mmCIF file of C-alpha atoms in Angstrom:
data_model
loop_
_atom_site.group_PDB
_atom_site.id
_atom_site.type_symbol
_atom_site.label_atom_id
_atom_site.label_comp_id
_atom_site.label_asym_id
_atom_site.label_seq_id
_atom_site.Cartn_x
_atom_site.Cartn_y
_atom_site.Cartn_z
ATOM 1 C CA SER A 1 96.147 163.448 59.081
ATOM 2 C CA SER A 2 95.747 166.773 58.980
ATOM 3 C CA SER A 3 94.879 169.282 55.960
ATOM 4 C CA LYS A 4 92.972 172.563 55.156
ATOM 5 C CA SER A 5 94.129 173.829 58.381
ATOM 6 C CA LYS A 6 94.211 177.863 58.330
ATOM 7 C CA GLY A 7 97.526 177.650 60.974
ATOM 8 C CA ALA A 8 100.100 175.071 60.990
ATOM 9 C CA GLY A 9 99.886 171.372 60.480
ATOM 10 C CA VAL A 10 101.940 171.127 63.795
ATOM 11 C CA LEU A 11 103.660 173.266 66.001
ATOM 12 C CA VAL A 12 106.025 173.038 68.279
ATOM 13 C CA HIS A 13 106.473 175.292 71.176
ATOM 14 C CA SER A 14 108.928 177.146 72.454
ATOM 15 C CA GLN A 15 111.110 174.625 74.654
ATOM 16 C CA ALA A 16 108.657 171.264 73.376
ATOM 17 C CA LYS A 17 110.246 168.228 71.789
ATOM 18 C CA GLY A 18 108.855 165.480 71.050
ATOM 19 C CA VAL A 19 108.582 162.666 67.879
ATOM 20 C CA ILE A 20 106.169 163.752 64.622
ATOM 21 C CA ARG A 21 106.320 160.626 62.538
ATOM 22 C CA GLY A 22 104.280 159.732 59.740
ATOM 23 C CA ASN A 23 101.609 161.947 59.507
ATOM 24 C CA THR A 24 99.969 163.441 56.493
ATOM 25 C CA ILE A 25 99.554 167.070 55.959
ATOM 26 C CA VAL A 26 98.143 168.954 53.430
ATOM 27 C CA SER A 27 96.707 172.710 52.639
ATOM 28 C CA THR A 28 97.363 174.564 55.269
ATOM 29 C CA ASP A 29 97.276 177.791 55.585
ATOM 30 C CA LYS A 30 100.681 178.516 57.324
ATOM 31 C CA ALA A 31 103.408 176.018 57.320
ATOM 32 C CA ALA A 32 102.858 172.177 57.641
ATOM 33 C CA ILE A 33 105.346 171.868 60.517
ATOM 34 C CA GLU A 34 106.630 174.660 62.596
ATOM 35 C CA VAL A 35 109.042 174.494 65.077
ATOM 36 C CA ARG A 36 109.595 177.777 67.622
ATOM 37 C CA LYS A 37 112.291 178.888 69.221
ATOM 38 C CA GLN A 38 114.247 176.464 71.706
ATOM 39 C CA GLY A 39 111.759 173.587 70.301
ATOM 40 C CA ASN A 40 113.625 170.639 69.617
ATOM 41 C CA PRO A 41 111.658 167.879 67.621
ATOM 42 C CA GLN A 42 112.182 165.043 65.339
ATOM 43 C CA VAL A 43 110.324 165.183 62.436
ATOM 44 C CA LEU A 44 110.206 161.086 60.367
ATOM 45 C CA ASN A 45 108.992 159.962 57.876
ATOM 46 C CA ASN A 46 105.639 162.461 57.160
ATOM 47 C CA LYS A 47 103.786 163.267 53.497
ATOM 48 C CA ILE A 48 103.457 167.167 53.248
ATOM 49 C CA SER A 49 101.643 168.056 49.963
ATOM 50 C CA ASN A 50 100.439 171.253 48.548
ATOM 51 C CA CYS A 51 100.847 173.829 51.899
ATOM 52 C CA ALA A 52 101.932 177.456 52.594
ATOM 53 C CA SER A 53 105.108 176.149 53.249
ATOM 54 C CA GLY A 54 106.642 172.690 54.351
ATOM 55 C CA ILE A 55 108.503 172.714 57.583
ATOM 56 C CA LEU A 56 109.759 176.043 58.918
ATOM 57 C CA VAL A 57 112.369 175.740 62.014
ATOM 58 C CA HIS A 58 112.712 179.812 63.425
ATOM 59 C CA SER A 59 115.199 181.547 64.778
ATOM 60 C CA GLU A 60 116.787 179.286 68.207
ATOM 61 C CA GLY A 61 115.028 176.414 66.488
ATOM 62 C CA MET A 62 116.487 172.605 66.456
ATOM 63 C CA GLY A 63 115.492 169.633 65.176
ATOM 64 C CA MET A 64 116.157 166.900 62.986
ATOM 65 C CA LEU A 65 114.460 166.229 59.621
ATOM 66 C CA GLU A 66 114.714 162.636 58.310
ATOM 67 C CA GLY A 67 112.741 160.779 55.501
ATOM 68 C CA ASN A 68 110.164 162.975 54.852
ATOM 69 C CA GLU A 69 108.325 163.303 51.256
ATOM 70 C CA VAL A 70 107.391 167.617 50.566
ATOM 71 C CA HIS A 71 105.589 168.624 47.438
ATOM 72 C CA GLY A 72 103.784 171.320 46.260
ATOM 73 C CA CYS A 73 104.704 174.285 48.722
ATOM 74 C CA VAL A 74 103.805 177.930 48.264
ATOM 75 C CA ASP A 75 107.092 178.809 50.743
ATOM 76 C CA SER A 76 110.419 176.699 50.881
ATOM 77 C CA GLN A 77 109.790 173.228 51.046
ATOM 78 C CA ILE A 78 111.979 173.389 54.202
ATOM 79 C CA GLU A 79 113.187 176.836 55.353
ATOM 80 C CA ILE A 80 116.330 177.098 58.465
ATOM 81 C CA GLN A 81 116.532 180.705 60.178
ATOM 82 C CA GLY A 82 118.858 182.144 62.008
ATOM 83 C CA SER A 83 120.759 181.464 64.988
ATOM 84 C CA SER A 84 119.103 177.188 64.592
ATOM 85 C CA THR A 85 120.225 174.069 64.406
ATOM 86 C CA ALA A 86 119.179 171.425 62.386
ATOM 87 C CA LYS A 87 120.186 168.659 60.798
ATOM 88 C CA ILE A 88 118.387 167.593 57.407
ATOM 89 C CA THR A 89 118.540 163.927 56.012
ATOM 90 C CA ASP A 90 117.210 161.886 53.312
ATOM 91 C CA ASN A 91 113.676 163.849 52.508
ATOM 92 C CA LYS A 92 111.989 164.367 48.822
ATOM 93 C CA LEU A 93 111.200 167.561 48.036
ATOM 94 C CA GLU A 94 109.628 167.608 44.917
ATOM 95 C CA ASP A 95 107.889 171.019 42.962
ATOM 96 C CA GLY A 96 108.250 173.227 44.989
ATOM 97 C CA SER A 97 107.185 176.888 43.990
ATOM 98 C CA ALA A 98 109.698 178.537 45.971
ATOM 99 C CA HIS A 99 113.444 177.008 47.194
ATOM 100 C CA GLY A 100 113.816 173.135 47.912
ATOM 101 C CA ILE A 101 115.668 174.276 51.025
ATOM 102 C CA CYS A 102 116.228 177.602 52.664
ATOM 103 C CA ILE A 103 118.639 178.567 55.484
ATOM 104 C CA LYS A 104 119.413 182.148 56.410
ATOM 105 C CA GLY A 105 121.232 183.946 59.108
ATOM 106 C CA ASP A 106 123.889 181.926 61.601
ATOM 107 C CA ALA A 107 122.356 178.547 60.950
ATOM 108 C CA ILE A 108 124.083 175.888 61.860
ATOM 109 C CA VAL A 109 123.177 172.998 59.432
ATOM 110 C CA GLU A 110 123.682 168.893 58.009
ATOM 111 C CA ALA A 111 122.176 168.548 54.878
ATOM 112 C CA LEU A 112 122.798 164.956 53.941
ATOM 113 C CA SER A 113 121.523 162.551 51.076
ATOM 114 C CA ASN A 114 118.199 164.650 50.304
ATOM 115 C CA THR A 115 116.760 164.443 46.895
ATOM 116 C CA ILE A 116 115.522 167.874 45.536
ATOM 117 C CA THR A 117 113.234 167.883 42.050
ATOM 118 C CA LYS A 118 111.474 170.552 40.375
ATOM 119 C CA SER A 119 111.879 173.389 42.785
ATOM 120 C CA SER A 120 110.888 176.758 40.999
ATOM 121 C CA LYS A 121 113.183 179.178 42.693
ATOM 122 C CA ALA A 122 117.176 177.517 43.517
ATOM 123 C CA ALA A 123 116.745 174.134 44.734
ATOM 124 C CA VAL A 124 118.689 175.784 47.546
ATOM 125 C CA SER A 125 119.153 178.773 48.810
ATOM 126 C CA LEU A 126 122.136 179.876 51.389
ATOM 127 C CA VAL A 127 122.191 183.668 52.822
ATOM 128 C CA GLY A 128 123.850 184.455 56.164
ATOM 129 C CA THR A 129 127.113 183.840 58.057
ATOM 130 C CA GLY A 130 126.289 180.443 59.130
ATOM 131 C CA LYS A 131 127.564 176.990 58.882
ATOM 132 C CA VAL A 132 126.561 174.970 56.791
ATOM 133 C CA VAL A 133 127.517 171.476 54.972
ATOM 134 C CA PHE A 134 125.512 170.010 52.436
ATOM 135 C CA LYS A 135 126.888 166.768 51.510
ATOM 136 C CA GLY A 136 125.780 163.943 48.743
ATOM 137 C CA ASN A 137 122.353 165.629 47.460
ATOM 138 C CA LYS A 138 120.583 164.950 44.615
ATOM 139 C CA ILE A 139 119.230 168.103 42.598
ATOM 140 C CA TRP A 140 117.627 167.832 39.473
ATOM 141 C CA LEU A 141 115.231 170.215 37.011
ATOM 142 C CA SER A 142 115.537 173.221 38.964
ATOM 143 C CA ARG A 143 113.891 175.962 37.324
ATOM 144 C CA GLU A 144 116.658 178.566 38.549
ATOM 145 C CA GLN A 145 119.873 177.714 40.181
ATOM 146 C CA GLY A 146 120.756 174.441 41.797
ATOM 147 C CA VAL A 147 122.596 176.124 44.861
ATOM 148 C CA GLN A 148 122.468 179.726 45.583
ATOM 149 C CA THR A 149 125.150 180.995 47.831
ATOM 150 C CA ARG A 150 126.000 184.467 48.615
ATOM 151 C CA GLY A 151 126.397 187.173 51.664
ATOM 152 C CA GLU A 152 130.189 188.249 53.150
ATOM 153 C CA GLY A 153 130.849 185.646 55.725
ATOM 154 C CA ASN A 154 128.214 182.865 54.347
ATOM 155 C CA CYS A 155 131.124 179.870 53.957
ATOM 156 C CA PRO A 156 129.176 176.746 53.461
ATOM 157 C CA ARG A 157 130.906 173.560 52.755
ATOM 158 C CA ILE A 158 129.503 172.231 49.502
ATOM 159 C CA GLU A 159 130.299 168.538 48.455
ATOM 160 C CA ALA A 160 130.048 165.392 46.743
ATOM 161 C CA ASN A 161 126.269 166.827 45.298
ATOM 162 C CA GLU A 162 125.116 165.295 41.976
ATOM 163 C CA ILE A 163 123.243 169.377 40.280
ATOM 164 C CA THR A 164 121.919 168.195 36.896
ATOM 165 C CA GLU A 165 119.483 169.582 34.179
ATOM 166 C CA CYS A 166 119.084 173.018 36.279
ATOM 167 C CA THR A 167 117.623 175.729 33.923
ATOM 168 C CA MET A 168 120.210 178.775 35.423
ATOM 169 C CA ALA A 169 123.840 177.780 36.892
ATOM 170 C CA ALA A 170 124.117 174.835 38.649
ATOM 171 C CA ILE A 171 126.123 176.923 41.375
ATOM 172 C CA ASP A 172 125.978 180.556 41.930
ATOM 173 C CA VAL A 173 127.924 182.102 44.126
ATOM 174 C CA SER A 174 128.143 186.021 45.005
ATOM 175 C CA GLU A 175 128.124 188.826 46.893
ATOM 176 C CA PHE A 176 131.639 187.934 48.950
ATOM 177 C CA SER A 177 130.567 184.603 49.376
ATOM 178 C CA ASP A 178 133.095 181.801 49.990
ATOM 179 C CA PRO A 179 132.373 178.275 49.432
ATOM 180 C CA ILE A 180 134.119 175.224 49.769
ATOM 181 C CA VAL A 181 132.634 173.245 46.328
ATOM 182 C CA ALA A 182 134.478 170.142 46.596
ATOM 183 C CA ASP A 183 134.115 166.602 44.370
ATOM 184 C CA ASN A 184 130.441 167.391 43.322
ATOM 185 C CA VAL A 185 128.842 165.943 39.565
ATOM 186 C CA ILE A 186 127.156 168.909 37.185
ATOM 187 C CA GLU A 187 125.892 168.213 34.275
ATOM 188 C CA LYS A 188 123.736 168.487 31.531
ATOM 189 C CA GLY A 189 122.484 171.941 32.484
ATOM 190 C CA PHE A 190 120.568 174.325 30.662
ATOM 191 C CA GLY A 191 123.101 177.412 32.160
ATOM 192 C CA SER A 192 126.309 177.818 33.022
ATOM 193 C CA GLY A 193 128.097 174.669 35.706
ATOM 194 C CA LEU A 194 129.836 177.170 38.063
ATOM 195 C CA PHE A 195 128.534 181.062 37.976
ATOM 196 C CA LEU A 196 130.739 183.446 39.792
ATOM 197 C CA HIS A 197 129.803 187.704 39.801
ATOM 198 C CA ASP A 198 129.469 190.394 42.065
ATOM 199 C CA ASN A 199 132.645 189.856 43.754
ATOM 200 C CA GLY A 200 132.052 186.074 44.837
ATOM 201 C CA LYS A 201 135.038 184.031 45.532
ATOM 202 C CA GLY A 202 135.168 180.236 46.668
ATOM 203 C CA THR A 203 137.686 176.495 46.133
ATOM 204 C CA PHE A 204 136.343 174.922 44.014
ATOM 205 C CA THR A 205 138.288 171.441 43.412
ATOM 206 C CA GLY A 206 137.505 168.060 42.247
ATOM 207 C CA ASN A 207 134.598 168.789 40.797
ATOM 208 C CA LYS A 208 133.539 167.305 37.449
ATOM 209 C CA ILE A 209 131.226 170.075 35.226
ATOM 210 C CA ARG A 210 130.022 168.132 31.757
ATOM 211 C CA SER A 211 127.812 169.134 28.798
ATOM 212 C CA CYS A 212 126.734 172.613 29.825
ATOM 213 C CA SER A 213 124.816 174.799 27.649
ATOM 214 C CA LYS A 214 126.851 177.716 28.450
ATOM 215 C CA ALA A 215 130.115 178.114 29.569
ATOM 216 C CA GLY A 216 131.843 175.377 32.565
ATOM 217 C CA VAL A 217 132.570 178.274 34.643
ATOM 218 C CA ILE A 218 131.765 181.697 34.085
ATOM 219 C CA CYS A 219 133.941 184.806 36.480
ATOM 220 C CA LYS A 220 133.763 187.955 36.129
ATOM 221 C CA THR A 221 132.181 191.213 38.100
ATOM 222 C CA GLY A 222 135.332 190.964 40.363
ATOM 223 C CA ALA A 223 134.700 187.420 41.318
ATOM 224 C CA ASP A 224 137.917 185.797 42.650
ATOM 225 C CA PRO A 225 137.640 182.128 42.771
ATOM 226 C CA LEU A 226 140.435 179.528 43.189
ATOM 227 C CA LEU A 227 139.742 176.658 40.791
ATOM 228 C CA GLU A 228 141.826 173.873 40.934
ATOM 229 C CA GLY A 229 142.113 169.790 39.998
ATOM 230 C CA ASN A 230 138.372 169.934 38.270
ATOM 231 C CA THR A 231 137.519 168.927 34.767
ATOM 232 C CA ILE A 232 135.464 170.525 32.595
ATOM 233 C CA SER A 233 134.217 169.005 29.375
ATOM 234 C CA SER A 234 131.963 168.576 26.382
ATOM 235 C CA GLY A 235 130.404 171.767 27.134
ATOM 236 C CA LYS A 236 128.255 173.483 24.321
ATOM 237 C CA VAL A 237 130.388 176.697 24.337
ATOM 238 C CA SER A 238 133.713 177.146 26.078
ATOM 239 C CA GLY A 239 134.910 175.740 29.243
ATOM 240 C CA CYS A 240 135.572 178.539 31.221
ATOM 241 C CA TYR A 241 134.332 182.119 30.424
ATOM 242 C CA ILE A 242 136.236 185.453 32.701
ATOM 243 C CA TYR A 243 135.432 188.854 31.607
ATOM 244 C CA ASP A 244 133.645 192.058 32.726
ATOM 245 C CA GLY A 245 136.641 192.389 35.406
ATOM 246 C CA GLY A 246 136.359 188.651 36.472
ATOM 247 C CA LYS A 247 139.599 187.674 37.976
ATOM 248 C CA GLY A 248 140.652 183.665 39.558
ATOM 249 C CA ARG A 249 143.117 181.420 40.094
ATOM 250 C CA ILE A 250 142.947 178.184 36.993
ATOM 251 C CA MET A 251 145.552 175.584 38.296
ATOM 252 C CA ASP A 252 145.820 172.393 37.525
ATOM 253 C CA ASN A 253 142.655 171.372 36.070
ATOM 254 C CA ILE A 254 141.896 169.309 32.369
ATOM 255 C CA ILE A 255 139.186 171.067 30.392
ATOM 256 C CA MET A 256 138.434 169.390 27.119
ATOM 257 C CA GLY A 257 136.392 168.398 24.040
ATOM 258 C CA ASN A 258 134.357 171.931 24.884
ATOM 259 C CA ALA A 259 132.562 172.791 21.240
ATOM 260 C CA PHE A 260 134.453 176.479 21.065
ATOM 261 C CA HIS A 261 137.330 177.818 23.697
ATOM 262 C CA GLY A 262 138.935 175.845 26.152
ATOM 263 C CA ILE A 263 138.679 179.297 28.392
ATOM 264 C CA ALA A 264 137.850 182.564 26.988
ATOM 265 C CA VAL A 265 138.740 185.886 28.978
ATOM 266 C CA ARG A 266 137.716 189.385 27.992
ATOM 267 C CA ASP A 267 137.016 192.989 29.063
ATOM 268 C CA ALA A 268 139.408 193.399 31.585
ATOM 269 C CA GLY A 269 139.049 189.944 32.868
ATOM 270 C CA LEU A 270 142.352 188.656 34.145
ATOM 271 C CA PRO A 271 142.603 185.467 35.520
ATOM 272 C CA LEU A 272 146.036 183.215 36.541
ATOM 273 C CA ILE A 273 145.650 179.806 34.705
ATOM 274 C CA GLN A 274 148.378 177.672 35.538
ATOM 275 C CA ASP A 275 149.655 173.662 34.889
ATOM 276 C CA THR A 276 146.308 173.373 33.318
ATOM 277 C CA LYS A 277 145.920 170.840 30.573
ATOM 278 C CA LEU A 278 144.078 172.398 27.738
ATOM 279 C CA ARG A 279 142.848 169.155 24.970
ATOM 280 C CA LYS A 280 140.836 168.696 22.046
ATOM 281 C CA ASN A 281 138.714 172.182 22.238
ATOM 282 C CA GLY A 282 136.775 172.743 19.152
ATOM 283 C CA GLN A 283 138.263 176.630 18.354
ATOM 284 C CA ASN A 284 141.313 178.101 20.280
ATOM 285 C CA GLY A 285 142.745 176.538 23.463
ATOM 286 C CA ILE A 286 142.485 179.798 25.723
ATOM 287 C CA PHE A 287 141.631 182.963 23.497
ATOM 288 C CA VAL A 288 142.200 186.289 25.145
ATOM 289 C CA TYR A 289 140.916 189.095 23.403
ATOM 290 C CA ALA A 290 138.650 192.156 23.239
ATOM 291 C CA GLN A 291 140.964 193.820 25.799
ATOM 292 C CA GLY A 292 141.457 190.521 28.061
ATOM 293 C CA LYS A 293 144.232 190.266 30.153
ATOM 294 C CA ALA A 294 146.225 186.738 30.882
ATOM 295 C CA ILE A 295 148.721 185.266 32.918
ATOM 296 C CA ILE A 296 149.457 181.812 31.570
ATOM 297 C CA LYS A 297 151.940 179.924 32.994
ATOM 298 C CA ASN A 298 153.237 175.706 32.525
ATOM 299 C CA CYS A 299 150.058 174.546 30.523
ATOM 300 C CA GLU A 300 149.326 171.939 28.478
ATOM 301 C CA VAL A 301 147.432 173.051 25.544
ATOM 302 C CA ARG A 302 146.702 170.200 22.884
ATOM 303 C CA GLY A 303 144.733 168.888 19.423
ATOM 304 C CA SER A 304 142.519 173.046 19.649
ATOM 305 C CA GLY A 305 140.505 173.519 16.624
ATOM 306 C CA ASN A 306 142.048 176.546 15.282
ATOM 307 C CA ALA A 307 145.358 177.961 17.291
ATOM 308 C CA GLY A 308 146.369 176.656 20.822
ATOM 309 C CA ILE A 309 146.455 180.543 22.274
ATOM 310 C CA VAL A 310 144.901 183.676 20.969
ATOM 311 C CA VAL A 311 145.730 187.154 21.977
ATOM 312 C CA CYS A 312 144.180 189.754 19.696
ATOM 313 C CA GLU A 313 142.276 193.146 19.948
ATOM 314 C CA GLN A 314 144.165 195.009 22.484
ATOM 315 C CA SER A 315 144.350 192.240 24.857
ATOM 316 C CA ASP A 316 147.830 191.608 26.422
ATOM 317 C CA ALA A 317 149.018 187.794 27.732
ATOM 318 C CA GLU A 318 152.263 186.709 29.636
ATOM 319 C CA ILE A 319 152.676 182.769 28.195
ATOM 320 C CA THR A 320 155.521 181.221 29.964
ATOM 321 C CA GLY A 321 156.546 177.011 29.780
ATOM 322 C CA CYS A 322 153.284 176.047 28.056
ATOM 323 C CA LYS A 323 153.634 172.901 25.695
ATOM 324 C CA ILE A 324 151.346 173.369 22.539
ATOM 325 C CA GLN A 325 151.241 170.913 20.299
ATOM 326 C CA ASN A 326 148.888 169.543 17.287
ATOM 327 C CA SER A 327 147.062 172.555 16.779
ATOM 328 C CA THR A 328 144.934 172.425 13.181
ATOM 329 C CA PHE A 329 146.674 176.232 12.613
ATOM 330 C CA GLU A 330 149.051 178.080 14.873
ATOM 331 C CA GLY A 331 150.811 177.555 18.340
ATOM 332 C CA ILE A 332 150.485 180.969 18.870
ATOM 333 C CA TRP A 333 149.187 184.099 17.403
ATOM 334 C CA VAL A 334 149.442 187.488 18.403
ATOM 335 C CA SER A 335 147.108 189.916 16.465
ATOM 336 C CA GLU A 336 145.198 193.095 15.975
ATOM 337 C CA GLY A 337 147.095 195.328 18.613
ATOM 338 C CA ALA A 338 147.518 193.106 21.556
ATOM 339 C CA THR A 339 151.377 192.678 23.548
ATOM 340 C CA ALA A 340 152.295 189.240 24.663
ATOM 341 C CA LYS A 341 155.712 187.945 26.320
ATOM 342 C CA ILE A 342 156.366 184.578 24.692
ATOM 343 C CA LEU A 343 158.496 182.945 27.156
ATOM 344 C CA GLU A 344 160.419 179.252 27.478
ATOM 345 C CA CYS A 345 157.515 177.134 25.164
ATOM 346 C CA ASP A 346 157.255 174.218 22.848
ATOM 347 C CA LEU A 347 155.582 175.419 20.302
ATOM 348 C CA ARG A 348 156.564 172.251 18.115
ATOM 349 C CA SER A 349 154.298 170.267 16.204
ATOM 350 C CA ASN A 350 151.700 172.419 15.042
ATOM 351 C CA LYS A 351 150.209 173.281 11.824
ATOM 352 C CA ALA A 352 152.482 176.881 12.259
ATOM 353 C CA PRO A 353 154.549 177.360 15.814
ATOM 354 C CA LEU A 354 153.010 181.153 15.743
ATOM 355 C CA LYS A 355 151.827 184.078 13.592
ATOM 356 C CA ILE A 356 152.381 187.626 14.401
ATOM 357 C CA ASP A 357 150.660 190.475 12.808
ATOM 358 C CA ALA A 358 152.412 193.234 11.534
ATOM 359 C CA ASP A 359 151.107 195.484 14.207
ATOM 360 C CA CYS A 360 152.511 193.282 17.283
ATOM 361 C CA ASN A 361 155.356 193.271 18.377
ATOM 362 C CA PRO A 362 155.543 190.627 21.333
ATOM 363 C CA THR A 363 158.618 190.136 23.716
ATOM 364 C CA MET A 364 159.903 186.559 23.088
ATOM 365 C CA LYS A 365 162.878 184.628 24.314
ATOM 366 C CA GLY A 366 163.711 180.810 25.158
ATOM 367 C CA ASN A 367 161.022 178.793 22.893
ATOM 368 C CA LYS A 368 161.230 175.488 20.876
ATOM 369 C CA LEU A 369 159.752 176.586 17.321
ATOM 370 C CA VAL A 370 161.185 173.538 15.734
#
């Protein structure tokens, strides 16, 4: 038991090893446990609270961090710096004033089956060019993002996690970061599910994103992800919102039951939307407006509260091979100076197949209207 130390609670020097197990470390002025260059301890089942930081592994350090409880630290509960190697497993990290886990530089890290609750900053911060696997963790009630990843060459794998009730985005990707994000459950966030901005990239597959207060996916300022095989549902606004130069390939997703639009595109947004099912969204299935652009291919749009697809306000869309049914109003509505190509679409079984305003002259060929 160590308390109120003016330095680290436990300091592992260069090339030292050892097992640090079952200790209680409270209110240290530096890290509760600090591992220096080439130190390689096992850090097991300790209880750490109210320290300057929890467990700090310096550049070129190593370690196995398992079963620890870390609470209320001022800096990150666990921080792994560049060129380090660490395995972080089954820890409980709660109520920190900064990040739950912070990984920097070119560290090699597996973080598995941890629980991170009530972090004041992003629960997980990934910055640098390391090789990171973040799998099977639970993040609850983060006061900022759930996972934040940024920087060119930063390609973590974020898989099979549960991320719930974050104040900001569950997963935030920016600055050319290119993660693989697969099979996560993201729900009940007060922000968006996925927030891609400032040239963020990434491959997002098999995720379930539901009941977010902002759009399930937001894509802006040059972000260009691949979204494939995800389910985006029950959001309080739109399923996807693409604007301000956002791009993206939205392929083979299910987007359903969102209060506003299934997908909204504006302000020079330019996504490819293909093979996607949009069902029972409260307003339009796809809404392209305010000078947005979209390529829409082979989508099924059913049961929209307004029109299936709307293109308006000097926007431009190419709509090919889509099947649009059971819209409350039109299958497709083109208005307010918009341009469109509507090719080989099935627009039967709507209140009206098409509505074209007088100031619009879309190209239409091979569509089924009756």
